[in-house]
Structures are given as structure tokens and as C-alpha cells.
Amino acid sequence: MYQFAVSFTVRAERRADFIAEALRDARGSLATEPGCLRFDVLVDPDDPLVFYLNEAYVDEAAVELHRAGENFQRFIKAVSEYADGPTRRFTGTTVEAQLSQ
């Protein structure tokens, strides 16, 4: 399993727009991308303008399919107008996945 988290800092007046787009991306990815196992949209407890996307996929190939897909492309196009990011927070393959290879 391949996991990563990225962060976005959003302009205050577009916070609701970001939330709507991030949730649309998350829900769409989970519903239509078989390789997407988890997609959480989190808000920083100390800064309501900082959001984290915590995602898990079956492998790196599934991540590439996600990035090329409609859900991600729509999301990144929309939020690039009013959000700084994505900033990579962590990336990795689970130890269990590495041991099974």
C-alpha cells in the first residue's frame, strides 16, 4: 500500500470552495478509482486555513492513475486559483507491503 499526505493553505474567502472541491475529489476517487483505498480531508486544529489530504492507494501505479484522472484534474485546476499547495508532508509504502514483495 502506498500512502501520502499533502497540505494546502487556502485564502480565507475561498475556504468553503476548497472544502467542497476536496470532498468532491475524495468521494469521487473512492467511488470510481479501484486503487484508491483511503482519502481523508483534514483541517489543521490550529489553523482553519490549512488542510491535509491523507490518501492511500494499492500501489504507486494507482496514484498515477488518480493524478491523471478526472477527479484530481478537476480538483487541482479549481484550487490552484486560491490555494497554495500541494506541499508534500509524507510519502511511503507500508512495511507490510515491502515485506510481501
mmCIF file of N, CA and C in Angstrom:
data_model
loop_
_atom_site.group_PDB
_atom_site.id
_atom_site.type_symbol
_atom_site.label_atom_id
_atom_site.label_comp_id
_atom_site.label_asym_id
_atom_site.label_seq_id
_atom_site.Cartn_x
_atom_site.Cartn_y
_atom_site.Cartn_z
ATOM 1 N N MET A 1 0.849 -1.181 0.000
ATOM 2 C CA MET A 1 0.000 0.000 0.000
ATOM 3 C C MET A 1 0.892 1.241 0.000
ATOM 4 N N TYR A 2 0.519 2.220 -0.804
ATOM 5 C CA TYR A 2 1.266 3.469 -0.930
ATOM 6 C C TYR A 2 0.427 4.589 -0.325
ATOM 7 N N GLN A 3 1.014 5.336 0.588
ATOM 8 C CA GLN A 3 0.287 6.400 1.279
ATOM 9 C C GLN A 3 1.045 7.708 1.190
ATOM 10 N N PHE A 4 0.285 8.780 1.264
ATOM 11 C CA PHE A 4 0.914 10.095 1.337
ATOM 12 C C PHE A 4 -0.062 11.095 1.925
ATOM 13 N N ALA A 5 0.498 12.184 2.384
ATOM 14 C CA ALA A 5 -0.307 13.316 2.852
ATOM 15 C C ALA A 5 0.295 14.578 2.262
ATOM 16 N N VAL A 6 -0.581 15.455 1.840
ATOM 17 C CA VAL A 6 -0.165 16.759 1.328
ATOM 18 C C VAL A 6 -0.974 17.830 2.040
ATOM 19 N N SER A 7 -0.442 19.040 2.034
ATOM 20 C CA SER A 7 -1.168 20.140 2.675
ATOM 21 C C SER A 7 -1.432 21.248 1.668
ATOM 22 N N PHE A 8 -2.471 22.000 1.956
ATOM 23 C CA PHE A 8 -2.837 23.187 1.186
ATOM 24 C C PHE A 8 -3.138 24.303 2.169
ATOM 25 N N THR A 9 -2.724 25.506 1.845
ATOM 26 C CA THR A 9 -3.112 26.693 2.597
ATOM 27 C C THR A 9 -4.040 27.496 1.698
ATOM 28 N N VAL A 10 -5.213 27.818 2.231
ATOM 29 C CA VAL A 10 -6.308 28.366 1.435
ATOM 30 C C VAL A 10 -6.582 29.813 1.837
ATOM 31 N N ARG A 11 -6.939 30.642 0.870
ATOM 32 C CA ARG A 11 -7.374 32.005 1.191
ATOM 33 C C ARG A 11 -8.695 31.933 1.945
ATOM 34 N N ALA A 12 -8.828 32.764 2.960
ATOM 35 C CA ALA A 12 -9.986 32.714 3.856
ATOM 36 C C ALA A 12 -11.310 32.805 3.112
ATOM 37 N N GLU A 13 -11.385 33.691 2.140
ATOM 38 C CA GLU A 13 -12.655 33.894 1.436
ATOM 39 C C GLU A 13 -13.018 32.721 0.525
ATOM 40 N N ARG A 14 -12.105 31.780 0.324
ATOM 41 C CA ARG A 14 -12.371 30.623 -0.547
ATOM 42 C C ARG A 14 -12.367 29.303 0.228
ATOM 43 N N ARG A 15 -12.379 29.389 1.557
ATOM 44 C CA ARG A 15 -12.332 28.183 2.389
ATOM 45 C C ARG A 15 -13.447 27.202 2.041
ATOM 46 N N ALA A 16 -14.676 27.684 1.947
ATOM 47 C CA ALA A 16 -15.813 26.805 1.638
ATOM 48 C C ALA A 16 -15.661 26.172 0.257
ATOM 49 N N ASP A 17 -15.122 26.930 -0.696
ATOM 50 C CA ASP A 17 -14.895 26.386 -2.036
ATOM 51 C C ASP A 17 -13.885 25.243 -1.993
ATOM 52 N N PHE A 18 -12.811 25.445 -1.224
ATOM 53 C CA PHE A 18 -11.799 24.399 -1.123
ATOM 54 C C PHE A 18 -12.395 23.139 -0.518
ATOM 55 N N ILE A 19 -13.139 23.298 0.562
ATOM 56 C CA ILE A 19 -13.745 22.133 1.213
ATOM 57 C C ILE A 19 -14.632 21.379 0.227
ATOM 58 N N ALA A 20 -15.460 22.095 -0.508
ATOM 59 C CA ALA A 20 -16.354 21.444 -1.472
ATOM 60 C C ALA A 20 -15.564 20.684 -2.533
ATOM 61 N N GLU A 21 -14.523 21.299 -3.070
ATOM 62 C CA GLU A 21 -13.720 20.641 -4.112
ATOM 63 C C GLU A 21 -12.946 19.448 -3.556
ATOM 64 N N ALA A 22 -12.382 19.594 -2.358
ATOM 65 C CA ALA A 22 -11.617 18.492 -1.763
ATOM 66 C C ALA A 22 -12.524 17.303 -1.469
ATOM 67 N N LEU A 23 -13.706 17.567 -0.941
ATOM 68 C CA LEU A 23 -14.637 16.473 -0.664
ATOM 69 C C LEU A 23 -15.123 15.826 -1.954
ATOM 70 N N ARG A 24 -15.342 16.608 -2.986
ATOM 71 C CA ARG A 24 -15.746 16.050 -4.283
ATOM 72 C C ARG A 24 -14.644 15.134 -4.820
ATOM 73 N N ASP A 25 -13.393 15.583 -4.727
ATOM 74 C CA ASP A 25 -12.265 14.770 -5.176
ATOM 75 C C ASP A 25 -12.187 13.481 -4.364
ATOM 76 N N ALA A 26 -12.277 13.599 -3.048
ATOM 77 C CA ALA A 26 -12.174 12.424 -2.181
ATOM 78 C C ALA A 26 -13.288 11.423 -2.468
ATOM 79 N N ARG A 27 -14.514 11.896 -2.479
ATOM 80 C CA ARG A 27 -15.656 10.993 -2.696
ATOM 81 C C ARG A 27 -15.619 10.378 -4.092
ATOM 82 N N GLY A 28 -15.295 11.193 -5.084
ATOM 83 C CA GLY A 28 -15.212 10.678 -6.447
ATOM 84 C C GLY A 28 -14.107 9.652 -6.612
ATOM 85 N N SER A 29 -12.969 9.915 -5.997
ATOM 86 C CA SER A 29 -11.845 8.985 -6.092
ATOM 87 C C SER A 29 -12.184 7.655 -5.441
ATOM 88 N N LEU A 30 -12.782 7.707 -4.259
ATOM 89 C CA LEU A 30 -13.156 6.472 -3.572
ATOM 90 C C LEU A 30 -14.216 5.694 -4.350
ATOM 91 N N ALA A 31 -15.118 6.393 -5.006
ATOM 92 C CA ALA A 31 -16.216 5.734 -5.720
ATOM 93 C C ALA A 31 -15.814 5.183 -7.084
ATOM 94 N N THR A 32 -14.850 5.826 -7.748
ATOM 95 C CA THR A 32 -14.583 5.457 -9.145
ATOM 96 C C THR A 32 -13.177 4.938 -9.422
ATOM 97 N N GLU A 33 -12.294 4.997 -8.444
ATOM 98 C CA GLU A 33 -10.921 4.536 -8.652
ATOM 99 C C GLU A 33 -10.670 3.305 -7.784
ATOM 100 N N PRO A 34 -10.657 2.107 -8.381
ATOM 101 C CA PRO A 34 -10.495 0.886 -7.590
ATOM 102 C C PRO A 34 -9.220 0.860 -6.750
ATOM 103 N N GLY A 35 -8.183 1.562 -7.179
ATOM 104 C CA GLY A 35 -6.927 1.572 -6.436
ATOM 105 C C GLY A 35 -6.886 2.534 -5.274
ATOM 106 N N CYS A 36 -7.921 3.367 -5.127
ATOM 107 C CA CYS A 36 -7.974 4.333 -4.022
ATOM 108 C C CYS A 36 -8.610 3.666 -2.810
ATOM 109 N N LEU A 37 -7.831 3.514 -1.746
ATOM 110 C CA LEU A 37 -8.290 2.830 -0.542
ATOM 111 C C LEU A 37 -8.748 3.781 0.555
ATOM 112 N N ARG A 38 -8.172 4.971 0.581
ATOM 113 C CA ARG A 38 -8.483 5.934 1.639
ATOM 114 C C ARG A 38 -8.236 7.330 1.099
ATOM 115 N N PHE A 39 -9.113 8.254 1.499
ATOM 116 C CA PHE A 39 -8.937 9.643 1.080
ATOM 117 C C PHE A 39 -9.630 10.506 2.121
ATOM 118 N N ASP A 40 -8.856 11.010 3.056
ATOM 119 C CA ASP A 40 -9.390 11.847 4.131
ATOM 120 C C ASP A 40 -9.045 13.303 3.877
ATOM 121 N N VAL A 41 -9.991 14.182 4.161
ATOM 122 C CA VAL A 41 -9.770 15.624 4.109
ATOM 123 C C VAL A 41 -9.773 16.109 5.553
ATOM 124 N N LEU A 42 -8.644 16.653 5.992
ATOM 125 C CA LEU A 42 -8.471 17.072 7.382
ATOM 126 C C LEU A 42 -8.179 18.563 7.443
ATOM 127 N N VAL A 43 -8.597 19.188 8.533
ATOM 128 C CA VAL A 43 -8.270 20.595 8.756
ATOM 129 C C VAL A 43 -7.317 20.677 9.943
ATOM 130 N N ASP A 44 -6.350 21.559 9.858
ATOM 131 C CA ASP A 44 -5.381 21.742 10.934
ATOM 132 C C ASP A 44 -6.096 22.272 12.172
ATOM 133 N N PRO A 45 -5.849 21.696 13.336
ATOM 134 C CA PRO A 45 -6.549 22.151 14.539
ATOM 135 C C PRO A 45 -6.155 23.556 14.990
ATOM 136 N N ASP A 46 -5.001 24.039 14.537
ATOM 137 C CA ASP A 46 -4.532 25.360 14.949
ATOM 138 C C ASP A 46 -4.696 26.437 13.886
ATOM 139 N N ASP A 47 -5.009 26.034 12.667
ATOM 140 C CA ASP A 47 -5.148 26.999 11.576
ATOM 141 C C ASP A 47 -6.245 26.528 10.626
ATOM 142 N N PRO A 48 -7.413 27.146 10.668
ATOM 143 C CA PRO A 48 -8.534 26.687 9.847
ATOM 144 C C PRO A 48 -8.349 26.902 8.348
ATOM 145 N N LEU A 49 -7.233 27.501 7.957
ATOM 146 C CA LEU A 49 -6.964 27.704 6.535
ATOM 147 C C LEU A 49 -5.961 26.698 5.981
ATOM 148 N N VAL A 50 -5.517 25.775 6.820
ATOM 149 C CA VAL A 50 -4.590 24.730 6.391
ATOM 150 C C VAL A 50 -5.336 23.394 6.389
ATOM 151 N N PHE A 51 -5.256 22.712 5.250
ATOM 152 C CA PHE A 51 -5.925 21.428 5.081
ATOM 153 C C PHE A 51 -4.906 20.374 4.685
ATOM 154 N N TYR A 52 -5.187 19.137 5.080
ATOM 155 C CA TYR A 52 -4.349 17.996 4.735
ATOM 156 C C TYR A 52 -5.199 16.978 3.993
ATOM 157 N N LEU A 53 -4.654 16.418 2.939
ATOM 158 C CA LEU A 53 -5.285 15.305 2.251
ATOM 159 C C LEU A 53 -4.443 14.080 2.556
ATOM 160 N N ASN A 54 -5.044 13.109 3.219
ATOM 161 C CA ASN A 54 -4.376 11.875 3.614
ATOM 162 C C ASN A 54 -4.927 10.764 2.728
ATOM 163 N N GLU A 55 -4.078 10.230 1.846
ATOM 164 C CA GLU A 55 -4.556 9.296 0.830
ATOM 165 C C GLU A 55 -3.769 7.992 0.855
ATOM 166 N N ALA A 56 -4.459 6.895 0.529
ATOM 167 C CA ALA A 56 -3.821 5.584 0.432
ATOM 168 C C ALA A 56 -4.317 4.882 -0.832
ATOM 169 N N TYR A 57 -3.381 4.254 -1.526
ATOM 170 C CA TYR A 57 -3.662 3.563 -2.784
ATOM 171 C C TYR A 57 -3.008 2.187 -2.746
ATOM 172 N N VAL A 58 -3.487 1.289 -3.587
ATOM 173 C CA VAL A 58 -2.933 -0.062 -3.579
ATOM 174 C C VAL A 58 -1.452 -0.068 -3.948
ATOM 175 N N ASP A 59 -1.044 0.852 -4.821
ATOM 176 C CA ASP A 59 0.362 0.940 -5.214
ATOM 177 C C ASP A 59 0.600 2.281 -5.916
ATOM 178 N N GLU A 60 1.835 2.525 -6.300
ATOM 179 C CA GLU A 60 2.168 3.794 -6.957
ATOM 180 C C GLU A 60 1.491 3.936 -8.317
ATOM 181 N N ALA A 61 1.238 2.829 -8.995
ATOM 182 C CA ALA A 61 0.539 2.891 -10.280
ATOM 183 C C ALA A 61 -0.875 3.439 -10.092
ATOM 184 N N ALA A 62 -1.523 3.076 -8.996
ATOM 185 C CA ALA A 62 -2.869 3.594 -8.710
ATOM 186 C C ALA A 62 -2.826 5.093 -8.435
ATOM 187 N N VAL A 63 -1.743 5.565 -7.820
ATOM 188 C CA VAL A 63 -1.579 7.006 -7.589
ATOM 189 C C VAL A 63 -1.457 7.730 -8.929
ATOM 190 N N GLU A 64 -0.686 7.176 -9.829
ATOM 191 C CA GLU A 64 -0.521 7.797 -11.149
ATOM 192 C C GLU A 64 -1.844 7.833 -11.907
ATOM 193 N N LEU A 65 -2.641 6.774 -11.804
ATOM 194 C CA LEU A 65 -3.966 6.775 -12.429
ATOM 195 C C LEU A 65 -4.846 7.856 -11.815
ATOM 196 N N HIS A 66 -4.747 8.010 -10.497
ATOM 197 C CA HIS A 66 -5.509 9.056 -9.807
ATOM 198 C C HIS A 66 -5.110 10.434 -10.331
ATOM 199 N N ARG A 67 -3.821 10.686 -10.395
ATOM 200 C CA ARG A 67 -3.336 12.007 -10.831
ATOM 201 C C ARG A 67 -3.732 12.322 -12.275
ATOM 202 N N ALA A 68 -3.869 11.306 -13.087
ATOM 203 C CA ALA A 68 -4.260 11.508 -14.484
ATOM 204 C C ALA A 68 -5.777 11.564 -14.656
ATOM 205 N N GLY A 69 -6.505 11.195 -13.612
ATOM 206 C CA GLY A 69 -7.950 11.062 -13.717
ATOM 207 C C GLY A 69 -8.729 12.358 -13.556
ATOM 208 N N GLU A 70 -9.999 12.255 -13.882
ATOM 209 C CA GLU A 70 -10.903 13.405 -13.873
ATOM 210 C C GLU A 70 -11.051 14.035 -12.485
ATOM 211 N N ASN A 71 -11.148 13.215 -11.441
ATOM 212 C CA ASN A 71 -11.349 13.762 -10.093
ATOM 213 C C ASN A 71 -10.213 14.695 -9.701
ATOM 214 N N PHE A 72 -8.985 14.205 -9.834
ATOM 215 C CA PHE A 72 -7.827 15.006 -9.451
ATOM 216 C C PHE A 72 -7.658 16.210 -10.363
ATOM 217 N N GLN A 73 -7.800 16.015 -11.657
ATOM 218 C CA GLN A 73 -7.593 17.113 -12.600
ATOM 219 C C GLN A 73 -8.571 18.259 -12.338
ATOM 220 N N ARG A 74 -9.816 17.936 -12.056
ATOM 221 C CA ARG A 74 -10.801 18.977 -11.748
ATOM 222 C C ARG A 74 -10.420 19.698 -10.457
ATOM 223 N N PHE A 75 -10.055 18.915 -9.437
ATOM 224 C CA PHE A 75 -9.693 19.479 -8.139
ATOM 225 C C PHE A 75 -8.506 20.426 -8.264
ATOM 226 N N ILE A 76 -7.426 19.965 -8.865
ATOM 227 C CA ILE A 76 -6.204 20.769 -8.890
ATOM 228 C C ILE A 76 -6.394 22.022 -9.732
ATOM 229 N N LYS A 77 -7.176 21.931 -10.793
ATOM 230 C CA LYS A 77 -7.451 23.112 -11.609
ATOM 231 C C LYS A 77 -8.232 24.144 -10.804
ATOM 232 N N ALA A 78 -9.236 23.701 -10.071
ATOM 233 C CA ALA A 78 -10.072 24.622 -9.294
ATOM 234 C C ALA A 78 -9.291 25.279 -8.164
ATOM 235 N N VAL A 79 -8.598 24.486 -7.369
ATOM 236 C CA VAL A 79 -7.974 25.046 -6.167
ATOM 237 C C VAL A 79 -6.689 25.801 -6.458
ATOM 238 N N SER A 80 -6.093 25.596 -7.613
ATOM 239 C CA SER A 80 -4.854 26.315 -7.923
ATOM 240 C C SER A 80 -5.079 27.820 -7.984
ATOM 241 N N GLU A 81 -6.314 28.238 -8.126
ATOM 242 C CA GLU A 81 -6.639 29.662 -8.172
ATOM 243 C C GLU A 81 -6.621 30.325 -6.795
ATOM 244 N N TYR A 82 -6.758 29.541 -5.726
ATOM 245 C CA TYR A 82 -6.903 30.153 -4.403
ATOM 246 C C TYR A 82 -6.237 29.382 -3.263
ATOM 247 N N ALA A 83 -5.417 28.406 -3.593
ATOM 248 C CA ALA A 83 -4.746 27.634 -2.546
ATOM 249 C C ALA A 83 -3.282 27.449 -2.904
ATOM 250 N N ASP A 84 -2.418 27.520 -1.895
ATOM 251 C CA ASP A 84 -1.012 27.183 -2.067
ATOM 252 C C ASP A 84 -0.852 25.709 -1.750
ATOM 253 N N GLY A 85 -0.252 24.971 -2.637
ATOM 254 C CA GLY A 85 -0.059 23.547 -2.432
ATOM 255 C C GLY A 85 -0.231 22.819 -3.752
ATOM 256 N N PRO A 86 -0.091 21.537 -3.755
ATOM 257 C CA PRO A 86 0.118 20.708 -2.575
ATOM 258 C C PRO A 86 1.574 20.718 -2.109
ATOM 259 N N THR A 87 1.736 20.712 -0.810
ATOM 260 C CA THR A 87 3.039 20.562 -0.183
ATOM 261 C C THR A 87 3.092 19.161 0.399
ATOM 262 N N ARG A 88 4.076 18.388 -0.023
ATOM 263 C CA ARG A 88 4.181 17.001 0.437
ATOM 264 C C ARG A 88 4.571 16.969 1.911
ATOM 265 N N ARG A 89 3.826 16.217 2.684
ATOM 266 C CA ARG A 89 4.110 16.063 4.112
ATOM 267 C C ARG A 89 4.793 14.734 4.397
ATOM 268 N N PHE A 90 4.278 13.669 3.807
ATOM 269 C CA PHE A 90 4.963 12.382 3.886
ATOM 270 C C PHE A 90 4.509 11.511 2.729
ATOM 271 N N THR A 91 5.358 10.574 2.377
ATOM 272 C CA THR A 91 5.080 9.621 1.316
ATOM 273 C C THR A 91 5.739 8.314 1.711
ATOM 274 N N GLY A 92 5.071 7.195 1.460
ATOM 275 C CA GLY A 92 5.721 5.932 1.749
ATOM 276 C C GLY A 92 4.881 4.721 1.425
ATOM 277 N N THR A 93 5.575 3.596 1.393
ATOM 278 C CA THR A 93 4.945 2.301 1.210
ATOM 279 C C THR A 93 4.921 1.619 2.564
ATOM 280 N N THR A 94 3.812 0.967 2.898
ATOM 281 C CA THR A 94 3.725 0.313 4.200
ATOM 282 C C THR A 94 4.783 -0.784 4.308
ATOM 283 N N VAL A 95 5.249 -1.009 5.512
ATOM 284 C CA VAL A 95 6.245 -2.043 5.758
ATOM 285 C C VAL A 95 5.688 -3.404 5.349
ATOM 286 N N GLU A 96 4.404 -3.648 5.647
ATOM 287 C CA GLU A 96 3.792 -4.922 5.274
ATOM 288 C C GLU A 96 3.885 -5.152 3.769
ATOM 289 N N ALA A 97 3.646 -4.108 2.975
ATOM 290 C CA ALA A 97 3.722 -4.242 1.521
ATOM 291 C C ALA A 97 5.147 -4.550 1.076
ATOM 292 N N GLN A 98 6.121 -3.941 1.721
ATOM 293 C CA GLN A 98 7.515 -4.198 1.357
ATOM 294 C C GLN A 98 7.922 -5.625 1.711
ATOM 295 N N LEU A 99 7.452 -6.117 2.859
ATOM 296 C CA LEU A 99 7.812 -7.470 3.284
ATOM 297 C C LEU A 99 7.191 -8.538 2.396
ATOM 298 N N SER A 100 6.046 -8.234 1.797
ATOM 299 C CA SER A 100 5.365 -9.236 0.972
ATOM 300 C C SER A 100 5.917 -9.297 -0.450
ATOM 301 N N GLN A 101 6.850 -8.437 -0.779
ATOM 302 C CA GLN A 101 7.413 -8.438 -2.145
ATOM 303 C C GLN A 101 8.496 -9.477 -2.293
#
